[in-house]
Short mmCIF file of C-alpha atoms in Angstrom, two decimals:
data_model
loop_
_atom_site.label_atom_id
_atom_site.label_comp_id
_atom_site.label_asym_id
_atom_site.label_seq_id
_atom_site.Cartn_x
_atom_site.Cartn_y
_atom_site.Cartn_z
CA ASP M 1 -127.58 -80.89 185.26
CA THR M 2 -123.99 -79.01 182.91
CA GLY M 3 -123.28 -81.83 181.31
CA VAL M 4 -123.16 -83.24 177.70
CA SER M 5 -127.12 -83.83 177.59
CA GLN M 6 -128.06 -85.68 174.54
CA ASP M 7 -132.48 -85.44 172.76
CA PRO M 8 -134.33 -88.37 172.49
CA ARG M 9 -132.26 -91.03 175.18
CA HIS M 10 -134.64 -93.48 172.90
CA LYS M 11 -135.69 -94.15 169.06
CA ILE M 12 -137.22 -96.39 167.35
CA THR M 13 -137.40 -96.68 164.06
CA LYS M 14 -138.24 -98.97 160.65
CA ARG M 15 -136.32 -99.37 158.44
CA GLY M 16 -135.57 -96.61 155.41
CA GLN M 17 -136.66 -94.11 158.02
CA ASN M 18 -134.79 -90.46 158.19
CA VAL M 19 -133.24 -90.13 162.11
CA THR M 20 -132.20 -87.43 163.58
CA PHE M 21 -130.64 -87.27 167.02
CA ARG M 22 -129.17 -84.02 168.38
CA CYS M 23 -126.58 -83.45 171.49
CA ASP M 24 -126.18 -80.33 173.36
CA PRO M 25 -121.73 -80.63 174.97
CA ILE M 26 -120.74 -78.26 178.12
CA SER M 27 -121.11 -74.67 178.06
CA GLU M 28 -117.54 -73.28 176.00
CA HIS M 29 -116.50 -76.48 175.26
CA ASN M 30 -115.36 -76.01 171.72
CA ARG M 31 -114.73 -79.75 170.18
CA LEU M 32 -118.34 -81.97 169.70
CA TYR M 33 -117.10 -85.80 169.26
CA TRP M 34 -119.48 -88.48 167.77
CA TYR M 35 -118.99 -92.58 168.13
CA ARG M 36 -121.42 -95.29 167.51
CA GLN M 37 -121.47 -98.30 170.48
CA THR M 38 -123.30 -101.08 169.57
CA LEU M 39 -123.08 -104.45 171.80
CA GLY M 40 -120.61 -105.46 173.37
CA GLN M 41 -117.84 -102.50 172.32
CA GLY M 42 -116.71 -100.21 172.65
CA PRO M 43 -117.30 -96.64 171.68
CA GLU M 44 -115.86 -96.02 168.32
CA PHE M 45 -114.38 -92.82 166.76
CA LEU M 46 -117.91 -91.08 163.60
CA THR M 47 -116.30 -87.34 163.84
CA TYR M 48 -115.53 -84.38 165.66
CA PHE M 49 -115.73 -80.25 165.52
CA GLN M 50 -114.20 -77.90 166.40
CA ASN M 51 -116.19 -75.06 166.99
CA GLU M 52 -118.34 -75.60 163.64
CA ALA M 53 -116.06 -77.28 161.35
CA GLN M 54 -115.69 -80.93 161.20
CA LEU M 55 -112.21 -81.98 161.43
CA GLU M 56 -112.57 -85.66 160.94
CA LYS M 57 -115.02 -88.43 159.88
CA SER M 58 -113.87 -91.55 159.37
CA ARG M 59 -114.71 -94.68 157.10
CA LEU M 60 -117.77 -95.42 159.71
CA LEU M 61 -119.01 -92.06 158.75
CA SER M 62 -121.02 -93.57 155.31
CA ASP M 63 -122.91 -91.23 152.74
CA ARG M 64 -125.79 -92.01 155.08
CA PHE M 65 -125.01 -90.21 157.86
CA SER M 66 -124.41 -86.48 158.34
CA ALA M 67 -123.28 -84.50 161.44
CA GLU M 68 -123.67 -80.87 161.52
CA ARG M 69 -122.57 -78.26 164.44
CA PRO M 70 -124.17 -74.64 162.51
CA LYS M 71 -123.03 -72.07 165.57
CA GLY M 72 -120.37 -73.83 167.41
CA SER M 73 -122.45 -74.96 170.96
CA PHE M 74 -125.27 -78.22 169.50
CA SER M 75 -124.28 -80.43 167.06
CA THR M 76 -127.79 -82.99 165.57
CA LEU M 77 -126.50 -86.67 163.43
CA GLU M 78 -128.77 -87.68 161.02
CA ILE M 79 -129.30 -90.45 158.78
CA GLN M 80 -131.56 -91.25 156.00
CA ARG M 81 -132.86 -94.61 155.26
CA THR M 82 -131.66 -95.81 158.32
CA GLU M 83 -130.63 -100.11 158.13
CA GLN M 84 -130.77 -102.44 161.16
CA GLY M 85 -127.02 -102.62 160.79
CA ASP M 86 -127.18 -98.92 162.24
CA SER M 87 -129.21 -99.67 165.24
CA ALA M 88 -126.82 -98.43 168.48
CA MET M 89 -125.60 -96.60 171.07
CA TYR M 90 -125.00 -92.85 169.64
CA LEU M 91 -122.78 -90.62 172.57
CA CYS M 92 -121.44 -87.50 171.78
CA ALA M 93 -118.93 -86.33 173.92
CA SER M 94 -117.22 -82.99 174.73
CA SER M 95 -114.57 -82.06 175.23
CA PRO M 96 -112.17 -77.14 175.77
CA ARG M 97 -110.55 -75.77 174.03
CA ARG M 98 -106.79 -77.53 174.48
CA ALA M 99 -104.66 -76.71 176.70
CA SER M 100 -100.88 -76.39 175.78
CA GLY M 101 -98.96 -79.72 176.94
CA LYS M 102 -102.14 -80.79 178.32
CA VAL M 103 -104.18 -84.38 177.11
CA ASN M 104 -108.29 -83.48 177.19
CA GLU M 105 -110.56 -85.15 178.52
CA GLN M 106 -113.57 -85.97 176.83
CA PHE M 107 -116.77 -85.83 179.08
CA PHE M 108 -119.66 -87.94 177.33
CA GLY M 109 -123.21 -87.14 177.23
CA PRO M 110 -125.91 -90.12 178.14
CA GLY M 111 -126.29 -92.06 174.46
CA THR M 112 -129.48 -92.28 171.86
CA ARG M 113 -129.49 -95.49 171.46
CA LEU M 114 -131.64 -95.92 168.11
CA THR M 115 -133.94 -99.02 167.35
CA VAL M 116 -134.56 -100.27 163.08
CA LEU M 117 -137.13 -102.71 163.10
CA GLN Q 1 -107.89 -104.91 162.79
CA GLN Q 2 -108.16 -104.39 166.42
CA GLN Q 3 -106.05 -101.66 168.05
CA VAL Q 4 -106.39 -101.81 171.45
CA LYS Q 5 -107.83 -105.52 172.62
CA GLN Q 6 -109.02 -105.90 176.01
CA SER Q 7 -109.54 -108.21 178.83
CA PRO Q 8 -110.87 -110.58 179.82
CA GLN Q 9 -114.31 -110.03 178.83
CA SER Q 10 -116.09 -110.73 181.77
CA LEU Q 11 -114.94 -110.48 185.45
CA ILE Q 12 -116.22 -111.79 188.41
CA VAL Q 13 -114.48 -110.84 191.66
CA GLN Q 14 -115.62 -111.16 195.92
CA LYS Q 15 -116.26 -107.52 197.73
CA GLY Q 16 -113.37 -106.50 199.06
CA GLY Q 17 -110.71 -108.65 196.24
CA ILE Q 18 -108.75 -107.02 193.48
CA SER Q 19 -109.46 -106.33 189.71
CA ILE Q 20 -106.77 -106.35 187.29
CA ILE Q 21 -108.01 -106.15 183.43
CA ASN Q 22 -105.51 -105.79 180.88
CA CYS Q 23 -104.95 -104.06 177.15
CA ALA Q 24 -102.40 -104.58 175.11
CA TYR Q 25 -102.06 -102.78 172.07
CA GLU Q 26 -98.86 -102.58 168.98
CA ASN Q 27 -99.29 -98.37 167.25
CA THR Q 28 -95.81 -97.82 169.15
CA ALA Q 29 -97.45 -93.41 168.28
CA PHE Q 30 -99.81 -94.02 171.58
CA ASP Q 31 -99.08 -91.95 173.90
CA TYR Q 32 -101.95 -91.36 176.20
CA PHE Q 33 -103.93 -94.15 177.26
CA PRO Q 34 -106.93 -93.79 179.65
CA TRP Q 35 -109.83 -96.16 181.21
CA TYR Q 36 -113.38 -95.31 181.50
CA GLN Q 37 -115.78 -96.34 183.90
CA GLN Q 38 -119.71 -96.71 182.81
CA PHE Q 39 -122.71 -97.40 184.05
CA PRO Q 40 -126.42 -98.34 181.85
CA GLY Q 41 -127.60 -96.20 180.11
CA LYS Q 42 -125.07 -93.28 180.61
CA GLY Q 43 -122.14 -92.96 179.05
CA PRO Q 44 -118.13 -93.76 179.39
CA ALA Q 45 -116.51 -90.83 182.33
CA LEU Q 46 -112.93 -90.38 182.40
CA LEU Q 47 -111.97 -93.02 185.61
CA ILE Q 48 -108.14 -92.47 185.45
CA ALA Q 49 -105.36 -92.34 182.33
CA ILE Q 50 -101.16 -92.21 182.23
CA ARG Q 51 -98.31 -90.97 179.33
CA PRO Q 52 -95.93 -94.14 178.61
CA ASP Q 53 -93.61 -91.78 180.87
CA VAL Q 54 -94.27 -93.31 183.83
CA SER Q 55 -94.82 -96.80 185.01
CA GLU Q 56 -97.41 -95.75 187.68
CA LYS Q 57 -100.23 -93.88 188.45
CA LYS Q 58 -102.18 -94.81 191.09
CA GLU Q 59 -105.23 -92.35 192.52
CA GLY Q 60 -107.13 -93.93 195.15
CA ARG Q 61 -107.63 -97.69 194.80
CA PHE Q 62 -107.46 -96.76 191.69
CA THR Q 63 -103.91 -98.20 190.04
CA ILE Q 64 -102.72 -98.45 186.32
CA SER Q 65 -99.64 -100.21 185.38
CA PHE Q 66 -98.35 -99.96 182.41
CA ASN Q 67 -94.74 -101.29 180.14
CA LYS Q 68 -93.53 -99.40 177.53
CA SER Q 69 -91.93 -102.85 176.46
CA ALA Q 70 -93.67 -105.38 176.38
CA LYS Q 71 -96.80 -102.52 175.20
CA GLN Q 72 -98.95 -103.65 177.78
CA PHE Q 73 -101.30 -101.48 180.21
CA SER Q 74 -102.84 -103.53 183.28
CA LEU Q 75 -106.29 -101.47 185.90
CA HIS Q 76 -105.95 -103.16 188.97
CA ILE Q 77 -108.88 -102.43 191.94
CA MET Q 78 -108.04 -102.46 194.97
CA ASP Q 79 -110.68 -103.43 198.12
CA SER Q 80 -113.50 -103.84 195.15
CA GLN Q 81 -116.69 -103.12 196.48
CA PRO Q 82 -120.13 -103.92 194.42
CA GLY Q 83 -120.66 -99.73 193.02
CA ASP Q 84 -117.43 -100.39 191.23
CA SER Q 85 -119.28 -103.24 189.03
CA ALA Q 86 -119.79 -101.38 185.77
CA THR Q 87 -118.02 -101.87 182.63
CA TYR Q 88 -114.42 -101.08 182.09
CA PHE Q 89 -112.67 -99.74 178.75
CA CYS Q 90 -109.33 -99.05 178.71
CA ALA Q 91 -107.96 -96.92 175.67
CA ALA Q 92 -105.32 -94.92 173.95
CA SER Q 93 -104.46 -92.00 171.72
CA GLU Q 94 -101.90 -90.65 169.64
CA ARG Q 95 -99.48 -87.93 170.47
CA ASN Q 96 -101.73 -84.55 169.62
CA ARG Q 97 -104.40 -86.63 168.36
CA ASP Q 98 -106.41 -87.13 171.85
CA ASP Q 99 -109.37 -85.86 169.76
CA LYS Q 100 -109.31 -89.70 168.11
CA ILE Q 101 -109.45 -92.05 171.19
CA ILE Q 102 -109.75 -95.78 170.29
CA PHE Q 103 -111.85 -98.03 172.77
CA GLY Q 104 -111.46 -101.41 173.79
CA LYS Q 105 -113.62 -103.87 173.45
CA GLY Q 106 -114.28 -103.24 176.93
CA THR Q 107 -115.18 -105.67 180.46
CA ARG Q 108 -117.90 -105.94 182.61
CA LEU Q 109 -117.07 -106.40 186.09
CA HIS Q 110 -119.71 -107.76 188.61
CA ILE Q 111 -118.12 -107.36 193.19
CA LEU Q 112 -120.27 -110.04 194.03
CA PRO Q 113 -121.04 -108.70 198.12
#
């Protein structure tokens, strides 16, 4: 399967613990995105990378959240001191280098479902 | 403030019928309007998309109708099938900002066999 992969698919943790999620984008996609999706809502943009550079962060991304893409390939999203409100599906997406005049399609992974007890 | 408003929240349609989902937006800088389909346990997948320079785009049984003056767009699924049962999201992004997609809240569609 050459799509976007995410690990783990499910994570249950206790309030106050740290968690880390991994995303492997489609090979050669230079852009990588993180979204959060809560029940009954659409995905909400968190942040995105172009290669290893983090170009934008949403106000939703509090200082307890940090994302990295050290070598411009896979990315990690860490949440420190988790709170019950962090319970959500965390989606990763990737897209190829933008061709002039074209819109980049974002390809989504299956997500990591986080439950904070 | 919700930038893309989607309705209805849920929809039940008989097999063979037409499913219609509506979206409205306020930001006139939006110039790309995709629709995503999401099955349980999966991430969203691009279904069809439109730019505001056309009023309609059709791909197979799926059609987007776009009304620029009213700032509204809709998805029509013709001859709806049970396999179309999924959650559908309308979305929008600004010119040259396809990195930041704003999603609607979604419509859960159920097609009765």
